[in-house]
CSV table of C-alpha atoms and ligand atoms in Angstrom, one decimal:
chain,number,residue,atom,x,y,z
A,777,UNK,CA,16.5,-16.8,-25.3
A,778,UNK,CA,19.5,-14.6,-24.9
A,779,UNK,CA,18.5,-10.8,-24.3
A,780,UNK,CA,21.2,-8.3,-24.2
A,781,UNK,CA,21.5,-5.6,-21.1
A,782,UNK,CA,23.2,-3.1,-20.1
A,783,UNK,CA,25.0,-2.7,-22.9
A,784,UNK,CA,27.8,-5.8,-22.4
A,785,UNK,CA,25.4,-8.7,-20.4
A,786,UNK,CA,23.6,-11.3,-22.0
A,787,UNK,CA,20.8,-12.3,-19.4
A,788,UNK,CA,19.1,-16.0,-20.3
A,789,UNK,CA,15.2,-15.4,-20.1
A,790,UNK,CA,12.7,-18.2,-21.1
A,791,UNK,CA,9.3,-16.3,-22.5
A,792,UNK,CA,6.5,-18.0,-23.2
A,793,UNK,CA,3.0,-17.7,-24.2
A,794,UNK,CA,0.9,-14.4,-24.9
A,795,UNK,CA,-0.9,-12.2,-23.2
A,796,UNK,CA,-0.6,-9.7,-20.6
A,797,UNK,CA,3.3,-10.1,-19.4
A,798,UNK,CA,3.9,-11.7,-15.7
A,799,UNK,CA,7.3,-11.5,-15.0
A,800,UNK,CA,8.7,-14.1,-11.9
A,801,UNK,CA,12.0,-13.3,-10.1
A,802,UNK,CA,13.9,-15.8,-8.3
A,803,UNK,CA,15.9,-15.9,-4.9
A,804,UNK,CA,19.4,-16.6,-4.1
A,805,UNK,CA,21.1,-18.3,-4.8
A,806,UNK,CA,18.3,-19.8,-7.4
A,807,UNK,CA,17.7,-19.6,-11.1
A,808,UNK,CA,14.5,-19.3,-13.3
A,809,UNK,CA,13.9,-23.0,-13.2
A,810,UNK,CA,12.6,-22.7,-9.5
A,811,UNK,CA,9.4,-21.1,-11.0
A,812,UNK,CA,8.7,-23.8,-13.6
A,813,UNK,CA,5.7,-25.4,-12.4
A,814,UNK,CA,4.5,-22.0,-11.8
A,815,UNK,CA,5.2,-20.4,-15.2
A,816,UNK,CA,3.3,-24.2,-16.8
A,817,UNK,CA,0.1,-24.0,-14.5
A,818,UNK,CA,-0.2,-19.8,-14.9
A,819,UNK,CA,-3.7,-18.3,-16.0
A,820,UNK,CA,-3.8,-18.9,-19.9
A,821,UNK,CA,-4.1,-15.2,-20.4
A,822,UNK,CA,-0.8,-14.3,-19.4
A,823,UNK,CA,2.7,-14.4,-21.6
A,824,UNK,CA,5.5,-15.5,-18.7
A,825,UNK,CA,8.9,-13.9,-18.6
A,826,UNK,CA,11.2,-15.7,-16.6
A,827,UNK,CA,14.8,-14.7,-16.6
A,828,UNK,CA,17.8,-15.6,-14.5
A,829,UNK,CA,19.2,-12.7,-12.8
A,830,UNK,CA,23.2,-11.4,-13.3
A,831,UNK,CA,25.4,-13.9,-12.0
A,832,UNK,CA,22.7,-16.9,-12.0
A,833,UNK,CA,21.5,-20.0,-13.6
A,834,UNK,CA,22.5,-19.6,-17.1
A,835,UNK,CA,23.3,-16.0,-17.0
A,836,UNK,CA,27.1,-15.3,-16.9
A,837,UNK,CA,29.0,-15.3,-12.8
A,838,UNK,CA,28.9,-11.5,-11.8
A,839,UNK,CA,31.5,-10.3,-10.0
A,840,UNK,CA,29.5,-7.2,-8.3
A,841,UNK,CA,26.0,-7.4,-8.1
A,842,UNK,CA,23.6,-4.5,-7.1
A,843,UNK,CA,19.8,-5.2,-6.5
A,844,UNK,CA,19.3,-1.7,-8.6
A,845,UNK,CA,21.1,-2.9,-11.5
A,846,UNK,CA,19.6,-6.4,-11.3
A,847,UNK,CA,15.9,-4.4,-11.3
A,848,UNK,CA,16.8,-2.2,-13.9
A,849,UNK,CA,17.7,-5.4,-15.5
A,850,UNK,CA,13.9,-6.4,-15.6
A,851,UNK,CA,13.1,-3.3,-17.5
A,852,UNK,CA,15.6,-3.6,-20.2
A,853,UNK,CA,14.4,-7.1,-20.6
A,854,UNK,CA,10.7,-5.7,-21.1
A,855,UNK,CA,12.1,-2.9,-23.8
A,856,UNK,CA,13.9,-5.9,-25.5
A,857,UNK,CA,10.4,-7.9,-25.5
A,858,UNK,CA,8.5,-4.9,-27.3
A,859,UNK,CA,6.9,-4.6,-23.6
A,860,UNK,CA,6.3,-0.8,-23.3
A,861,UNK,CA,3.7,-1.2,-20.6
A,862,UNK,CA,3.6,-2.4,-17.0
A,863,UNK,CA,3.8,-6.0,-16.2
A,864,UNK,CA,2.9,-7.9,-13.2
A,865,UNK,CA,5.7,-9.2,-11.1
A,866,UNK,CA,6.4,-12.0,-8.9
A,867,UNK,CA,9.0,-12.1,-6.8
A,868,UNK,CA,10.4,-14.5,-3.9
A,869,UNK,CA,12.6,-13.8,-1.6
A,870,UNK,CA,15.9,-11.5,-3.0
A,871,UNK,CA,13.3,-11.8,-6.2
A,872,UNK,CA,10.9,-9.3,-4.1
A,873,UNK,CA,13.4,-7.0,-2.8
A,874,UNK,CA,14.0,-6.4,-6.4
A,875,UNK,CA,10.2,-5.9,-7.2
A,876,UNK,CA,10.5,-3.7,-4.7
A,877,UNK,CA,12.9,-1.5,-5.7
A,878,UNK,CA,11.2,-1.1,-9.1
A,879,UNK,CA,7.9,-0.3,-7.1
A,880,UNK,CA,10.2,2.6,-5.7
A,881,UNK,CA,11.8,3.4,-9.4
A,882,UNK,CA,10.1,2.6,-12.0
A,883,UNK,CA,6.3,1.9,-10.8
A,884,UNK,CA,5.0,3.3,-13.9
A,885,UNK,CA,6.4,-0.4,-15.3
A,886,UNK,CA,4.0,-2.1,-12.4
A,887,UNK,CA,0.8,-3.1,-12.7
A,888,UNK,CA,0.7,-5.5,-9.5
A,889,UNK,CA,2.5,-7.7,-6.8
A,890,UNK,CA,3.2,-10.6,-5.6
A,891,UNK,CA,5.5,-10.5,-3.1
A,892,UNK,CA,6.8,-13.7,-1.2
A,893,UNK,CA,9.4,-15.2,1.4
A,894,UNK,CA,10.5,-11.6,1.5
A,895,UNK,CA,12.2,-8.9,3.7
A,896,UNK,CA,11.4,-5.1,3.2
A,897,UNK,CA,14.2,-4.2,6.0
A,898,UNK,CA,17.3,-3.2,5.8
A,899,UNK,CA,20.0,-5.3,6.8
A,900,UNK,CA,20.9,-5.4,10.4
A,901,UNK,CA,24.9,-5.0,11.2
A,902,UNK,CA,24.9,-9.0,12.6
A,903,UNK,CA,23.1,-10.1,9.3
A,904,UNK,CA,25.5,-7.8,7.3
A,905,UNK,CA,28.5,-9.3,9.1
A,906,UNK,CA,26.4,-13.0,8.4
A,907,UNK,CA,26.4,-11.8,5.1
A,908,UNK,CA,30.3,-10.9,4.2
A,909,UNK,CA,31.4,-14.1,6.5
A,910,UNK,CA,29.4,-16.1,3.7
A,911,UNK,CA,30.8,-14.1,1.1
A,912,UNK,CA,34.3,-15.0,2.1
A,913,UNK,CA,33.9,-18.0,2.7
A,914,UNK,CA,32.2,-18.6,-0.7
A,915,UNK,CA,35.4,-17.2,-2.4
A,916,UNK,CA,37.8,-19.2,0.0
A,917,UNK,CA,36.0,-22.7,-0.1
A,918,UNK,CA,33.9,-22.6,-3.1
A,919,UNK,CA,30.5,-22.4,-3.2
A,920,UNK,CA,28.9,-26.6,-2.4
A,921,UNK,CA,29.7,-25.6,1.4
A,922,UNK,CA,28.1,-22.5,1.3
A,923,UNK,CA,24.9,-23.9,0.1
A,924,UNK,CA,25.2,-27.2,2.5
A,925,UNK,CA,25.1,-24.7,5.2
A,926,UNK,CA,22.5,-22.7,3.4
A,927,UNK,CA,19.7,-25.3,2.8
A,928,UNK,CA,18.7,-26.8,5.8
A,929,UNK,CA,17.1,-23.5,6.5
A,930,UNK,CA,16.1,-22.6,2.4
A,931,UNK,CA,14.0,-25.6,2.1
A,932,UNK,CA,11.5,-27.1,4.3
A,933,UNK,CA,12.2,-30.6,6.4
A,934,UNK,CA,9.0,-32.4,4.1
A,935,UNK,CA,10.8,-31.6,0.9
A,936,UNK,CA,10.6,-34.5,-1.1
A,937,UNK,CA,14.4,-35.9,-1.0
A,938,UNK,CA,14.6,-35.7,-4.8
A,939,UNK,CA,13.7,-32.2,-5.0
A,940,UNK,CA,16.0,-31.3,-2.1
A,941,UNK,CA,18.8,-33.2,-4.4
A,942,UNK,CA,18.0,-31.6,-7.1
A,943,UNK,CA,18.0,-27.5,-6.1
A,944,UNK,CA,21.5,-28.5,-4.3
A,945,UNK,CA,23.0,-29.3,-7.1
A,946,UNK,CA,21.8,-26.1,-9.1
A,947,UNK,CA,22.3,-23.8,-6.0
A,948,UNK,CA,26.0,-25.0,-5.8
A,949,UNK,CA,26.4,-24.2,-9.6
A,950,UNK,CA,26.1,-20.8,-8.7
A,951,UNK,CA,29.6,-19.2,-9.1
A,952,UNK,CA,31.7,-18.7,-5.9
A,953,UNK,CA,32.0,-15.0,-6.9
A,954,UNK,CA,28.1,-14.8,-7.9
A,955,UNK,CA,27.1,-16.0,-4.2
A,956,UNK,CA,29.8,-13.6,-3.0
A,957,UNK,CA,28.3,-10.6,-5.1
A,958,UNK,CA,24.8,-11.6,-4.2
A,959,UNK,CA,25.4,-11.6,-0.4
A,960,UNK,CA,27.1,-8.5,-0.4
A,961,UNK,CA,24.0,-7.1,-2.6
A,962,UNK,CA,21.3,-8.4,0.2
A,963,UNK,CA,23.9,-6.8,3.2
A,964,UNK,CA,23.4,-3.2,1.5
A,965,UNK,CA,20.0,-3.5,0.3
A,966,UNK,CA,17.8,-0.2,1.2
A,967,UNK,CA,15.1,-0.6,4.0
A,968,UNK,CA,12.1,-0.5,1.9
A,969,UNK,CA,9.7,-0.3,4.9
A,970,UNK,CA,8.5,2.9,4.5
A,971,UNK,CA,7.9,2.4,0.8
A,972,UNK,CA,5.2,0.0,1.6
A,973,UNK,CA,2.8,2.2,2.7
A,974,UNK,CA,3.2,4.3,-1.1
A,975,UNK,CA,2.3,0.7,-3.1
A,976,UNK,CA,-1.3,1.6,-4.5
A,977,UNK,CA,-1.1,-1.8,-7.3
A,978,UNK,CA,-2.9,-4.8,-6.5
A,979,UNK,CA,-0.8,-6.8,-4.5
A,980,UNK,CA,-0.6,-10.5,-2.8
A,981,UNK,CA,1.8,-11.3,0.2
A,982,UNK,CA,2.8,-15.3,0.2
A,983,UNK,CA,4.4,-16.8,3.0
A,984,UNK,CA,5.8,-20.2,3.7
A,985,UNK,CA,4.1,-21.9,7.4
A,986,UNK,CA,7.8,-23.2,8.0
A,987,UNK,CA,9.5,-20.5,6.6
A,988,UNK,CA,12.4,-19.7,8.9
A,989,UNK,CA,14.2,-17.2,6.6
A,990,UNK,CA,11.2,-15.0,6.4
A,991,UNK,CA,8.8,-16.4,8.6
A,992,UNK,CA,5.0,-15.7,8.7
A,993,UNK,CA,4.9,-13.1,11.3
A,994,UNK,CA,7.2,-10.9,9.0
A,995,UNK,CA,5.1,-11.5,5.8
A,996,UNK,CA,2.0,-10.6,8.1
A,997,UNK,CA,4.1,-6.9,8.7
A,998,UNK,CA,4.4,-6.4,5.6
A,999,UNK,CA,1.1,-7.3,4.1
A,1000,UNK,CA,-0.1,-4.9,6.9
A,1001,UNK,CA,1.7,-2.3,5.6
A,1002,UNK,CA,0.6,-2.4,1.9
A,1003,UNK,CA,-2.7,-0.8,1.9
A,1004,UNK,CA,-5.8,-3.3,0.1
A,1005,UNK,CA,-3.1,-6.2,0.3
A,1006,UNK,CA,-4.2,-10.0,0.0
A,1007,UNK,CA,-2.3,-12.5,2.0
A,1008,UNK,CA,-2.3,-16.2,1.4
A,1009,UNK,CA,-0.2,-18.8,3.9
A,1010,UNK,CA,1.2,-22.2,1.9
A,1011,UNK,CA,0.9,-25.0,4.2
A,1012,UNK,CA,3.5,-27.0,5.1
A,1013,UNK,CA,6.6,-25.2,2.9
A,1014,UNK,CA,9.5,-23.5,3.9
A,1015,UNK,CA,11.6,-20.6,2.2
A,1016,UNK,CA,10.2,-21.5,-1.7
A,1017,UNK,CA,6.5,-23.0,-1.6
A,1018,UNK,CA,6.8,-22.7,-5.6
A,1019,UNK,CA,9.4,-25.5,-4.9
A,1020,UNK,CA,8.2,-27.7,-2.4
A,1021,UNK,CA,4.4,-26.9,-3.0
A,1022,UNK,CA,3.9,-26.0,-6.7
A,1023,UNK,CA,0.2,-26.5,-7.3
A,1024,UNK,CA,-0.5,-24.5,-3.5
A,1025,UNK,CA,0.9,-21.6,-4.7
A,1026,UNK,CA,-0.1,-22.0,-8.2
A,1027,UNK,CA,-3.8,-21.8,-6.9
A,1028,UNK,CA,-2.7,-18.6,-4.8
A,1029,UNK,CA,-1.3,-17.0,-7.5
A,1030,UNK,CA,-3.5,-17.8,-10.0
A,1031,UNK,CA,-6.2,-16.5,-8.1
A,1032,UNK,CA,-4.8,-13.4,-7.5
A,1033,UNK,CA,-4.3,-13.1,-11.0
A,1034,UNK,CA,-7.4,-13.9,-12.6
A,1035,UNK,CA,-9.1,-11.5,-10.3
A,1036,UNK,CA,-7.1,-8.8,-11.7
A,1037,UNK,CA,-7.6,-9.8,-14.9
A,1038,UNK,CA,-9.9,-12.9,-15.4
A,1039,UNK,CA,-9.7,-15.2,-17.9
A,1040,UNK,CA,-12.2,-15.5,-20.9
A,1041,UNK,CA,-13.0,-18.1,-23.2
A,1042,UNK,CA,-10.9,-16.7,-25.9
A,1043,UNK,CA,-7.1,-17.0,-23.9
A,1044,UNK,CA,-6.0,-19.9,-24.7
A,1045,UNK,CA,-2.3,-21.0,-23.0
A,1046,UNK,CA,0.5,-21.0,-25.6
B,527,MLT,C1,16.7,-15.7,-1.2
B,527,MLT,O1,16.0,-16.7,-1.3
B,527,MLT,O2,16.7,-14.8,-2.1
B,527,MLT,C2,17.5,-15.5,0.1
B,527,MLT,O3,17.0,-16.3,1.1
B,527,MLT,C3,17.6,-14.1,0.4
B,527,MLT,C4,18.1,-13.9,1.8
B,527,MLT,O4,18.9,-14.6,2.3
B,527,MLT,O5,17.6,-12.9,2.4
């Protein structure tokens, strides 16, 4: 579906089922379609909301991107679903930098975590510089080189070769001027360290064992840092283990969901 926000965006958003609302936030330079298996093998007491941000998939190229707007995006989806309540989020990568900044500004709209591939930092100056060279160079050559360069490091070396095909292909759809908006957005992200320490929902740290983006060792930090947290490690993936190992981090999730909420004979997957 089509929801309207911020008064002049259309944001695509695929909902599906009932229940208690789960709302999964993709990376960059991804789309909605990355959580797929995810969103089919979820617990069949929750209702799945999975948009693509501003600028991606089938939302329309965004020529300045902010990771508070792109939050407060999430919300204005939720009041256009009826969803007054908190929901539970899932985000990878630039998807949890965004769950974290609602954690920080709208937490009454949170009832739990997941937080995976991630960074709670700040940018450094060499990875904002890495950051505006790629933006340039997005707007000068397009974006297919961009992502070449990109996805040896996005996506594991076991990836099956068709699935490694396939997410080029969408990841260089992504308009020149969205990847340029979006890397500028991830160079002035807030350092959300200290807010780690304040996140008092249920929450589950995921990492990738070949991540190189956001490898294990960072996840650990920050699942040391959220008080109560879980952790789980997802063998032999890279940068998107929802990707390259669906039904892994289906069973990690899902367990972390059904013990915050179990399922009962009653919820039955729509
Ligand atoms: C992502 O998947 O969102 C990106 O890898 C974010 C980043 O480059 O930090």
């Amino acid at each position: 579906m089509i929801i309207p926000v911020d008064d002049s965006t259309d944001l695509s958003c695929d909902v599906r089922g009932h229940g208690r609302p789960v709302v999964f936030v993709h990376g960059f330079p991804l789309r909605g379609l990355m959580w797929a298996r995810t969103a089919a093998m979820r617990p069949a007491n929750r209702r799945a909301i999975v948009p693509d941000l501003r600028g991606h998939g089938a939302s329309p190229p965004a020529r300045s991107l902010r990771i508070e707007r792109m939050a407060d995006d999430l919300v204005e989806i939720l009041d256009a679903l009826g969803i007054a309540g908190p929901a539970d989020f899932v985000g990878l990568s630039m998807g949890g930098i965004i769950a974290l900044d609602l954690w920080r500004r709208h937490p009454a709209r949170v009832s739990s975590l997941v937080l995976c591939c991630t960074r709670a930092d700040a940018e450094s100056p060499e990875g904002a510089a890495l950051r505006r060279s790629v933006a340039d160079r997005a707007l000068r050559e397009g974006s297919a080189p961009v992502i070449d360069a990109m996805l040896p490091r996005v996506l594991g070396s076991g990836v099956d070769p068709a699935v490694r095909g396939l997410w080029r292909g969408l990841m260089a759809k992504t308009s020149p001027a969205t990847i340029a908006a979006a890397s500028i957005a991830l160079a002035k992200r807030r350092d959300s360290t200290g807010l780690l320490g304040t996140i008092s929902c249920p929450t589950l740290v995921v990492a990738g064992e070949h991540d190189v983006i956001t490898p294990p060792a960072s996840m650990e930090r920050i699942r040391d840092a959220i008080p109560g947290s879980r952790y789980a490690m997802i063998a032999a993936s890279g940068h998107i283990p929802p990707v390259e190992q669906p039904t892994a981090f289906s069973e990690a999730l899902n367990d972390f969901l059904t013990e915050i909420d179990p399922v009962t004979p009653l919820d039955r997957r729509a």
